[in-house]
Every structure is written in structure tokens, then in C-alpha cells.
Short mmCIF file of C-alpha atoms in Angstrom, two decimals:
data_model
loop_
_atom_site.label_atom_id
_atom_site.label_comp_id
_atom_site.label_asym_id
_atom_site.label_seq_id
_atom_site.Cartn_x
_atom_site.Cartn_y
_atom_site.Cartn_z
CA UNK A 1 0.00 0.00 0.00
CA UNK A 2 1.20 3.34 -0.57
CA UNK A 3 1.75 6.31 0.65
CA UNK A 4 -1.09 8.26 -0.67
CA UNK A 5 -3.39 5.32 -0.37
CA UNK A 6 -2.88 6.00 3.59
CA UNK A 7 -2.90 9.72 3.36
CA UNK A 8 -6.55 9.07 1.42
CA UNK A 9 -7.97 6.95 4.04
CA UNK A 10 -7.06 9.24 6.90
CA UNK A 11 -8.43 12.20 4.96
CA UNK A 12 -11.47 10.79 3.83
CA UNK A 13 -12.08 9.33 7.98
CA UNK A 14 -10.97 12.31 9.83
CA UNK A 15 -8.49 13.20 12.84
CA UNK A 16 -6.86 9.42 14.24
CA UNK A 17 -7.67 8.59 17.68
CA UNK A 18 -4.01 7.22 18.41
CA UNK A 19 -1.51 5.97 15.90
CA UNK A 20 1.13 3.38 16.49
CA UNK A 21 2.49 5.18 13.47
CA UNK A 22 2.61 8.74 12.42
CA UNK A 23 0.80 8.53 9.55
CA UNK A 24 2.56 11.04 7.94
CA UNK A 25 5.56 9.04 8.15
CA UNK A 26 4.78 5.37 6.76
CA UNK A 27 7.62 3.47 4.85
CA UNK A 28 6.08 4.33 1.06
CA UNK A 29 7.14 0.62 0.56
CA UNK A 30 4.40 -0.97 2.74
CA UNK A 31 3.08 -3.75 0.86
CA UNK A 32 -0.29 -5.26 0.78
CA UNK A 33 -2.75 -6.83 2.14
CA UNK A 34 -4.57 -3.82 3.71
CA UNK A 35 -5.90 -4.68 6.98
CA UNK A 36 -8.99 -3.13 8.33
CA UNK A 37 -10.88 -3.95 11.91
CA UNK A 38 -14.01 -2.99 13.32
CA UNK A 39 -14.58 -2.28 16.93
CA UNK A 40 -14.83 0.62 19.94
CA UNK A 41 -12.39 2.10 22.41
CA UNK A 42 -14.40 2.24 25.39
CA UNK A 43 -13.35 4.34 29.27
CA UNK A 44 -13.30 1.60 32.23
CA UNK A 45 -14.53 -1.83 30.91
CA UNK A 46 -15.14 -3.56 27.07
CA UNK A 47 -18.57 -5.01 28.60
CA UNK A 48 -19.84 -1.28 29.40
CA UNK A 49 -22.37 0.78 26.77
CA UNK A 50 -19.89 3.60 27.01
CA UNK A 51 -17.98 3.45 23.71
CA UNK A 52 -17.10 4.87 20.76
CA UNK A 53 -17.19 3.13 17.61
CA UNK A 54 -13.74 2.74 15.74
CA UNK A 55 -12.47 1.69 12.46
CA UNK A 56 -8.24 0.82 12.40
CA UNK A 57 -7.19 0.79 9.03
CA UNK A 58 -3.61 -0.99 9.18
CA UNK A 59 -2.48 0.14 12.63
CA UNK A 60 -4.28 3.87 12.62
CA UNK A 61 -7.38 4.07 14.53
CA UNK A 62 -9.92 6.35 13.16
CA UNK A 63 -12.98 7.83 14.78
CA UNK A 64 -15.80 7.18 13.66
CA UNK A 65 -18.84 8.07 16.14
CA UNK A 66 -16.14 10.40 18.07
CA UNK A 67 -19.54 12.47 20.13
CA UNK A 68 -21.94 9.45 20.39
CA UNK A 69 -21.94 6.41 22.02
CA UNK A 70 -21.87 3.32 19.27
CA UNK A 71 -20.26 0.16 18.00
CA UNK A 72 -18.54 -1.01 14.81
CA UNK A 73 -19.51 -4.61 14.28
CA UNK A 74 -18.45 -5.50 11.06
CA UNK A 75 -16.73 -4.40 8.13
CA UNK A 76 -15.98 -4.42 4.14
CA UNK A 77 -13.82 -2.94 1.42
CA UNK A 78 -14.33 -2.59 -2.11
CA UNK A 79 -11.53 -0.62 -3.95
CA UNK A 80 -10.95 2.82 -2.71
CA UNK A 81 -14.45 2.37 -0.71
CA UNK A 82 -14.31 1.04 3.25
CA UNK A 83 -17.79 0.16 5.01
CA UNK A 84 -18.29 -0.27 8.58
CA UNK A 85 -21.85 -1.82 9.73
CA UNK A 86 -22.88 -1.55 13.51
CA UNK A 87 -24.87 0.41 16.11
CA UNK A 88 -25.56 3.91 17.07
CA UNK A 89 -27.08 4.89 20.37
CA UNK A 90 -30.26 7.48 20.83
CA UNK A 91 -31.49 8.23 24.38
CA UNK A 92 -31.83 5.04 26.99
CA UNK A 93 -30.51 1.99 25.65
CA UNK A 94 -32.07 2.07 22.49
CA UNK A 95 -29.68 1.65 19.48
CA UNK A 96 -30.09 2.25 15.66
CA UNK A 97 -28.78 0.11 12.85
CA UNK A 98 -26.31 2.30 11.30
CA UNK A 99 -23.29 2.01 9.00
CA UNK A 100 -20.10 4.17 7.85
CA UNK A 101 -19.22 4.55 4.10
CA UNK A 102 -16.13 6.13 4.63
CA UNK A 103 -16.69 7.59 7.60
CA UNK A 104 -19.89 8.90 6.67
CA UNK A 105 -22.71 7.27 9.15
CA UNK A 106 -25.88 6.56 7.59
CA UNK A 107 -29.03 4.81 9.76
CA UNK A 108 -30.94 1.90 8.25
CA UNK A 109 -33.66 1.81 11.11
CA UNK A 110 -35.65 3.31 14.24
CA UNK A 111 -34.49 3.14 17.64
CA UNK A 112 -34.80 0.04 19.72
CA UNK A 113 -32.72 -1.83 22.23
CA UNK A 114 -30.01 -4.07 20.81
CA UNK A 115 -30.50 -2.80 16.72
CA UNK A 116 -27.80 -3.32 15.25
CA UNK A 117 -25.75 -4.11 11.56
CA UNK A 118 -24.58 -8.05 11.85
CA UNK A 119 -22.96 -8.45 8.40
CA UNK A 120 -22.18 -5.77 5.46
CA UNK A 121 -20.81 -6.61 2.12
CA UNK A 122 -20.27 -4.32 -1.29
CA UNK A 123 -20.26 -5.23 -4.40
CA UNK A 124 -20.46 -3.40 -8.29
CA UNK A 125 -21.36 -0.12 -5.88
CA UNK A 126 -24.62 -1.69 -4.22
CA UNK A 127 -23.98 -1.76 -0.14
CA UNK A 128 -25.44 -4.39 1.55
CA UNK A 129 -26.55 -4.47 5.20
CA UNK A 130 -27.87 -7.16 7.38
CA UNK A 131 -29.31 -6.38 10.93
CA UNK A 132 -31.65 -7.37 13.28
CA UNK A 133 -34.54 -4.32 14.77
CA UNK A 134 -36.89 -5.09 17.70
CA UNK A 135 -39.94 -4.86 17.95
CA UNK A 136 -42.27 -5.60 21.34
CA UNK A 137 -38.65 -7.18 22.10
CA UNK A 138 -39.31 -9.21 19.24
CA UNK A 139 -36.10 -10.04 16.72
CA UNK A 140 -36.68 -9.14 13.05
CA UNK A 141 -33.97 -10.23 10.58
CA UNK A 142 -33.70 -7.32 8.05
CA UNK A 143 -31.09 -7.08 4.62
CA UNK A 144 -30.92 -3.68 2.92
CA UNK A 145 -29.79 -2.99 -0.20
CA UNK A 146 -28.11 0.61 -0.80
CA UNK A 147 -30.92 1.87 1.98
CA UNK A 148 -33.83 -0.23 0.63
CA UNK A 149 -35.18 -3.35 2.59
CA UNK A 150 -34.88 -6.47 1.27
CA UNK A 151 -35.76 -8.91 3.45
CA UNK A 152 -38.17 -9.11 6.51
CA UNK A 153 -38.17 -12.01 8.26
CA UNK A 154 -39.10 -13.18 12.42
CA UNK A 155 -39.69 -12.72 15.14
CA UNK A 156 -38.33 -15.75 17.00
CA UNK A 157 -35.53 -15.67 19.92
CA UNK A 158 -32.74 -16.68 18.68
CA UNK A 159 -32.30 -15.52 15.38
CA UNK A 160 -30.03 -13.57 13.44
CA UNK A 161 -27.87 -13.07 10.01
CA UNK A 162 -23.89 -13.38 10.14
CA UNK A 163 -23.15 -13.33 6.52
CA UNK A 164 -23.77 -11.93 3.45
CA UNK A 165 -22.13 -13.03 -0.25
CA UNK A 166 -23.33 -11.97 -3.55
CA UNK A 167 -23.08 -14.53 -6.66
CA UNK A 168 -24.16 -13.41 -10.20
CA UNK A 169 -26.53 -9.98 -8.96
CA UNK A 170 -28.24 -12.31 -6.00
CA UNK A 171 -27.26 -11.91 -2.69
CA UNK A 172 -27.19 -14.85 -0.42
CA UNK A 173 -27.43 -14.79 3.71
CA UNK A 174 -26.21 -17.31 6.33
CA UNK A 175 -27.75 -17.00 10.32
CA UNK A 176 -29.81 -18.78 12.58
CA UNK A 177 -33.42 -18.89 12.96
CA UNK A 178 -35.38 -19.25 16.06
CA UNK A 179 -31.36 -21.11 17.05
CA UNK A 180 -31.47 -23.19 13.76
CA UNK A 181 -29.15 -22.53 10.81
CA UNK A 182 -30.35 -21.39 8.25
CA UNK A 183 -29.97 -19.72 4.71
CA UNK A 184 -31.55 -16.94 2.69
CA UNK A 185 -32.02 -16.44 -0.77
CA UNK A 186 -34.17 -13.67 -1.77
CA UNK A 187 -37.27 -14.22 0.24
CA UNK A 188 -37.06 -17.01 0.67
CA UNK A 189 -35.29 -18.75 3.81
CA UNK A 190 -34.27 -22.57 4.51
CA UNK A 191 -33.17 -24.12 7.68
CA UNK A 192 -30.31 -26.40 7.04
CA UNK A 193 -29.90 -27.99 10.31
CA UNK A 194 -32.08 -28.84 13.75
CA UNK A 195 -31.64 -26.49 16.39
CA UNK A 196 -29.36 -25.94 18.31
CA UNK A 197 -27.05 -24.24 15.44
CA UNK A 198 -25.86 -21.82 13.27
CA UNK A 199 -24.93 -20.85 10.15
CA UNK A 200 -21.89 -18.04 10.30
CA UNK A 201 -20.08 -18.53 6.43
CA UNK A 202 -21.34 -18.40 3.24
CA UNK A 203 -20.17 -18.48 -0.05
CA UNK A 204 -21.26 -19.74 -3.99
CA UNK A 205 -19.08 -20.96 -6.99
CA UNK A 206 -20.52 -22.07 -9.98
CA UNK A 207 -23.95 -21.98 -8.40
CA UNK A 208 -23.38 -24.16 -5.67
CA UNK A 209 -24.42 -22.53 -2.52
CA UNK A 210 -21.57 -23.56 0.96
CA UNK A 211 -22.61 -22.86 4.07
CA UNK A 212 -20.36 -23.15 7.45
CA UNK A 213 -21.31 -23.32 11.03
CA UNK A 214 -21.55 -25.64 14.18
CA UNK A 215 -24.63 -27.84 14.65
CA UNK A 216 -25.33 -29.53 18.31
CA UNK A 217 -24.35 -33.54 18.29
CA UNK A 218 -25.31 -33.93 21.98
CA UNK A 219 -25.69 -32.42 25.55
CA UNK A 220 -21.62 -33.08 25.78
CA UNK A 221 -20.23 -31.63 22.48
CA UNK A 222 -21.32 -29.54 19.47
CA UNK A 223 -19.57 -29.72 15.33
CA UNK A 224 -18.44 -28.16 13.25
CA UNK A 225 -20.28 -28.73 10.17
CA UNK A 226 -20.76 -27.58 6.15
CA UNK A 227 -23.50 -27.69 4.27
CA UNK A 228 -23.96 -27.83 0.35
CA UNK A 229 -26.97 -26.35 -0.61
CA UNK A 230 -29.11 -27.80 2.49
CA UNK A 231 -27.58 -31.03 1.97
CA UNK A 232 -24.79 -31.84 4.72
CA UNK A 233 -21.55 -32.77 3.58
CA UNK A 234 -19.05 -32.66 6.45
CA UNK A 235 -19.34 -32.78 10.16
CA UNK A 236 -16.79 -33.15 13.10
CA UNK A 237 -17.39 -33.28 16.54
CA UNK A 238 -15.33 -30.98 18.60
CA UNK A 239 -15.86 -32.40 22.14
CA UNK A 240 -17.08 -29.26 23.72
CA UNK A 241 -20.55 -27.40 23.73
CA UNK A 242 -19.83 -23.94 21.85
CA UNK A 243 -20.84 -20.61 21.59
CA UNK A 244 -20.15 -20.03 18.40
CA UNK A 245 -18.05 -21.46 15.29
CA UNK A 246 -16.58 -18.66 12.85
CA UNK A 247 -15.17 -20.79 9.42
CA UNK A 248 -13.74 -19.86 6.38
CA UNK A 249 -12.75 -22.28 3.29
CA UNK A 250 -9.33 -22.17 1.40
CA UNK A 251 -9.37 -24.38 -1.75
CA UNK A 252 -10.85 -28.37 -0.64
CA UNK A 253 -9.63 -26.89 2.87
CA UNK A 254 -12.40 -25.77 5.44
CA UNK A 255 -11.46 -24.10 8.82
CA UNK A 256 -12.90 -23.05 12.01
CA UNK A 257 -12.41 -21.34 15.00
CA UNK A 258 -14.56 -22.21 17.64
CA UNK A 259 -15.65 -20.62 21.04
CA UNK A 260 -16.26 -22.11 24.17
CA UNK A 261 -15.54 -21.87 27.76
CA UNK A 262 -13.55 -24.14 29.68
CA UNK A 263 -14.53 -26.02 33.08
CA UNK A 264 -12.90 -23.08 35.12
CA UNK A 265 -14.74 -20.77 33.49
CA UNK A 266 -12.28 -19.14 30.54
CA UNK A 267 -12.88 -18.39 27.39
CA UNK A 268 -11.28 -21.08 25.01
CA UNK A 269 -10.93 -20.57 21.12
CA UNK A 270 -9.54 -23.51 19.39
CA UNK A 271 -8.34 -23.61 15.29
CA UNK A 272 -9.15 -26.40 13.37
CA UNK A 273 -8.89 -27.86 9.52
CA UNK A 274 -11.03 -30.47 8.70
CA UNK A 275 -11.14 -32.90 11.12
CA UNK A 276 -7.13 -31.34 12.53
CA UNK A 277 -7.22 -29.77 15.81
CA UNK A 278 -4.02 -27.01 14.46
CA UNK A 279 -3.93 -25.08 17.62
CA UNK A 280 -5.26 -23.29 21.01
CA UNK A 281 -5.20 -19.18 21.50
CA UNK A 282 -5.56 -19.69 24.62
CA UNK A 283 -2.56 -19.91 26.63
CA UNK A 284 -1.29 -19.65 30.05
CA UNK A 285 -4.87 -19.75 31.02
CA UNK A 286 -5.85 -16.65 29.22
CA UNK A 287 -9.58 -15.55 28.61
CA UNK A 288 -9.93 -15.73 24.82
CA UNK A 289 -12.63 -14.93 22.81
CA UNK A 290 -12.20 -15.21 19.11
CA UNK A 291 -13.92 -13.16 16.50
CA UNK A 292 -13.01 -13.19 13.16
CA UNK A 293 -11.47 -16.12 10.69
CA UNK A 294 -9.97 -15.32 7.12
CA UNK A 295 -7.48 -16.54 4.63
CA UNK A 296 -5.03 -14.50 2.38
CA UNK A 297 -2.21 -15.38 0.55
CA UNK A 298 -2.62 -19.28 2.00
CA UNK A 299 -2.16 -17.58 5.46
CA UNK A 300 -4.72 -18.48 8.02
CA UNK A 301 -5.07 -14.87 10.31
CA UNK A 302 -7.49 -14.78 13.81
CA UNK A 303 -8.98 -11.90 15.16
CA UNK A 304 -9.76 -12.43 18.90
CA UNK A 305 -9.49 -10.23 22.15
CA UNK A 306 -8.19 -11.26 25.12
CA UNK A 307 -9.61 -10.45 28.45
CA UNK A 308 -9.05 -10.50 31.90
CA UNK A 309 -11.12 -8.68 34.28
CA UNK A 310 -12.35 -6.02 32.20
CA UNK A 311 -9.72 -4.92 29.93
CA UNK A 312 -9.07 -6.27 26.35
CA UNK A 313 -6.01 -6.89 24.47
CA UNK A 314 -7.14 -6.87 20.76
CA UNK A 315 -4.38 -10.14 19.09
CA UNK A 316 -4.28 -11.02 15.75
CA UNK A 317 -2.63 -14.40 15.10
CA UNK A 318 -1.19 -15.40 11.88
CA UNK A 319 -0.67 -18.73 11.16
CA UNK A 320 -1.20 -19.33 14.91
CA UNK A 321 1.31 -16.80 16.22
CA UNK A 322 -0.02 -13.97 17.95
CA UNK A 323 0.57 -10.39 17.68
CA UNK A 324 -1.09 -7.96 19.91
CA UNK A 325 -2.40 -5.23 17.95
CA UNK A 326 -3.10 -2.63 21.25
CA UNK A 327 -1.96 -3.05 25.06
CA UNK A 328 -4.93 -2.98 28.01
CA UNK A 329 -4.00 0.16 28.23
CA UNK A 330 -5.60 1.40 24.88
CA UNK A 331 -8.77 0.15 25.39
CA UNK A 332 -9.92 -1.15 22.39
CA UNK A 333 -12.17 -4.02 21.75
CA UNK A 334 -11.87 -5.15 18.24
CA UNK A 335 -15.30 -7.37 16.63
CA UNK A 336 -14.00 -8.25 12.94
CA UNK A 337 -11.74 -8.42 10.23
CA UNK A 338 -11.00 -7.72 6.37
CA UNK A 339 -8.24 -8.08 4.47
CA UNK A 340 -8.36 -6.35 1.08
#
């Protein structure tokens, strides 16, 4: 990446939070991939609703709700273009889905308690935004398209859209459904699997529609599981129950992250591919909650935070070797990855 590819960004976000770097002074032979994250700096603790959504674009963090209380969830890039999908608070607790087109915020909904943007993706210059809205406390799974809705779909507990991919002008959606996983297409949606599960990857090649996520084997252990279509085509039991499974696929290659928390009470996020336990984040009995899987260049990079009593230390590991991307110190809770 270039110089003036940096200088861009920062113009087109505004003044940087904190910078690692000066950004005025990065090496004009840094190299791609680009690395964006989505998150908040927040004052005391990561668990409060006192935070400020953030965007870090390599290792500058930008400001992107720098007078209102909100959260970056999730986020995209398409050429020059960087979109950030999350939450925006009003008065009380009540939240609006909102996202960031660079920098710019834009709201998708009304206020309720816990709206908020669960997936974005862009495409040919269409923006597209999954979130759930409440309403009666009731969970509504919404997609819109460059500001239009899409889909409509609810209202059972449990519900919710991860992922978005678009294949040949249709968009496709992976979630859960009142805590089943399940797919949309269109209007139409499909649970692929019996409840307990989810659905948290998807993605289509040649038409074929493959779908990632955990389904529940038993009371003891949970698996990690793919499904063609809605047909099921690979499952492995991981020995634990799980909170969630985050996957990604790299050629006849799938992998998966998964989330769970130990008999002493940690968080534990373990890598796998196929059936190949690879490695643990946790160590030394640290508190580690994973958040974000991808795969560039053949390299297999892990966004997760790691906590202990209150404080977060935002790691990304690369091929299983961590690298702490801000101290406790900073406070800065990071939610997802993209590598462009």
C-alpha cells in the first residue's frame, strides 16, 4: 500500500484517535494486504455501553462516532471504498442500525434496544446491510440494499444473520433462525440444520451454494459442520458445547475457529482444519474470545481479544502466532476483520 493510499484513508475518515504510526511518516514501501478492523475504544470496561465506535485501518485508529456512544460490528472494502456496519445509540438503551461509508454514518432503522448491523458486504457499488430491529422485544432479521429493505423475516428468539455473499446480482445470507441454521435467498429462507445451530459462512461458486457453522451432536459436544446447498456434507465433533463457530474455506480446505468456555470458566478458542485440531489461542490460562477467521495469501489470520477482568487486548494471530495489535491500556475491543 502506498503512501497516498494511507494519506486518502485518513483524509477521507478524519483526525486518528491514536496511531502506532505517524501517519505522515509510513515506509512508502508498505506492501499489501490492507488490513482493516471494526470495533470501539471504550473508558473503564469492554462489557460497558460507554464506547465509541472505531475503524483501524492498518495500525491507525480512526474515529468514527467520536460524540456518540456506538459500536462497529463488522466491516468491508471494495476498492478505494471502506464500510463499517454496527450500532448507534439514541437516548436510553435504544440503538439504531447504522453504518459508515467512509466515515460517513448513515441509519438503516428506528431506535430500539439491541438494533444493530450483523454483516455488510459491497459489491459493483450496491452496499449491503444485514441487521436485526426489535420490535415488542421481538427479533426481526432485516437485509438492505443501498438503503432499501430487502428482506423481513421473524420474530423468534434466537435468530439472526452473520453473513452476506453476492453470486451473479443475487445476494445470499447465512444466520440462525429461532437457534437453527439457516440460509436466505431472496425471500425465501431454509433451515439447514435442527436447532441448536448456526450458520456463520457463506459463499457460492458455480452456483453451488456452501454454508459453514456448528450444529449440536449432543448435551456433551457440538460440530463443526458444512453444508452444500441444504444437503450436509461434512461434520466433526469438537468435544465441547460452543458458543459459536466462525469458518472460512481455502481451496478443498475448510477451517474453524470455535468458542467455548472451559470447566474453570475461561474463554477457550480452538483452530481447526477439517477434522485437525491445528492449535489453542488460549494460553497460560488466558480468557480468549475469538472473532473473526480469514485466509489471504494461504495464510490463516485470527482476530480475537483477550480479556481479563475487564480490559481487552485486541491479538491477531497469523498462522497461529499472535501479535497484539493494542496493550490494556488502549482500550480497544476489536469485533471483525478484512483483508483487502
Amino acid at each position: 500500500m502506498k503512501l497516498n493510499k494511507i494519506l486518502v484513508i485518513a483524509i477521507l475518515f478524519g483526525s486518528l484517535v491514536s496511531c502506532k504510526k505517524d501517519a505522515n511518516n509510513i515506509d512508502d514501501d508498505l506492501k499489501e494486504p490492507i488490513f482493516y478492523y471494526a470495533g470501539y475504544s471504550f473508558t473503564n470496561k469492554y462489557s460497558e455501553r460507554d464506547r465509541k465506535a472505531v475503524l483501524v485501518v492498518q495500525d491507525s485508529v480512526i474515529k468514527l462516532s467520536p460524540s456518540q456512544s456506538a459500536d462497529a460490528k463488522t466491516v468491508h472494502a471494495q476498492g478505494k471504498d471502506v464500510y463499517v456496519g454496527g450500532s448507534q445509540y439514541t437516548e436510553g438503551n435504544k440503538t439504531r442500525v447504522a453504518y459508515w461509508k467512509n466515515g460517513t454514518i448513515e441509519y438503516l432503522s428506528g431506535a430500539a434496544q439491541n438494533n444493530t448491523a450483523t454483516a455488510i458486504y459491497a459489491e459493483n457499488g450496491n452496499i449491503y446491510v444485514a441487521g436485526t430491529v426489535y420490535q415488542d422485544n421481538r427479533p426481526y432479521q432485516r437485509l438492505w440494499v443501498n438503503g432499501e429493505q430487502k428482506v423481513n423475516s421473524g420474530a423468534l428468539q434466537f435468530s439472526g444473520i452473520c453473513a452476506i455473499t453476492v453470486y451473479d446480482g443475487a445476494y445470499y445470507l447465512a444466520g440462525q433462525f429461532a437457534q437453527a441454521a439457516s440460509i436466505w435467498y431472496g425471500t425465501t429462507m431454509q433451515t439447514i440444520n435442527n436447532a441448536p445451530s448456526e450458520a456463520t459462512f457463506i459463499h457460492v461458486e458455480n452456483g453451488e451454494v456452501l454454508t459453514m457453522g456448528y450444529g449440536n451432536v449432543d448435551r456433551n459436544t457440538d460440530a463443526a459442520k458444512v453444508w452444500k446447498g441444504t444437503d450436509e456434507i461434512f461434520s466433526h465433533a469438537i468435544g465441547a458445547r460452543v458458543s459459536n463457530i466462525l469458518a472460512t474455506v481455502n481451496g478443498n480446505d475448510y477451517y474453524f475457529v470455535t468458542n467455548s468456555i472451559s470447566e474453570s470458566g475461561i474463554n477457550v478458542a480452538k483452530v481447526y482444519r477439517n477434522t485437525q485440531l491445528l492449535y489453542e489461542l488460549s494460553t497460560h490460562g488466558q480468557s480468549v474470545r475469538a472473532m473473526s477467521i480469514t485466509i489471504s495469501n494461504n495464510k490463516v489470520y485470527i482476530l480475537g481479544n483477550i480479556l481479563n477482568a475487564g480490559k481487552s487486548i485486541p491479538t491477531l494471530w497469523t498462522d497461529g502466532t499472535p501479535k497484539a495489535l493494542f496493550t490494556e491500556q488502549d482500550n480497544i475491543y476489536l469485533n471483525h476483520l478484512y483483508i483487502q
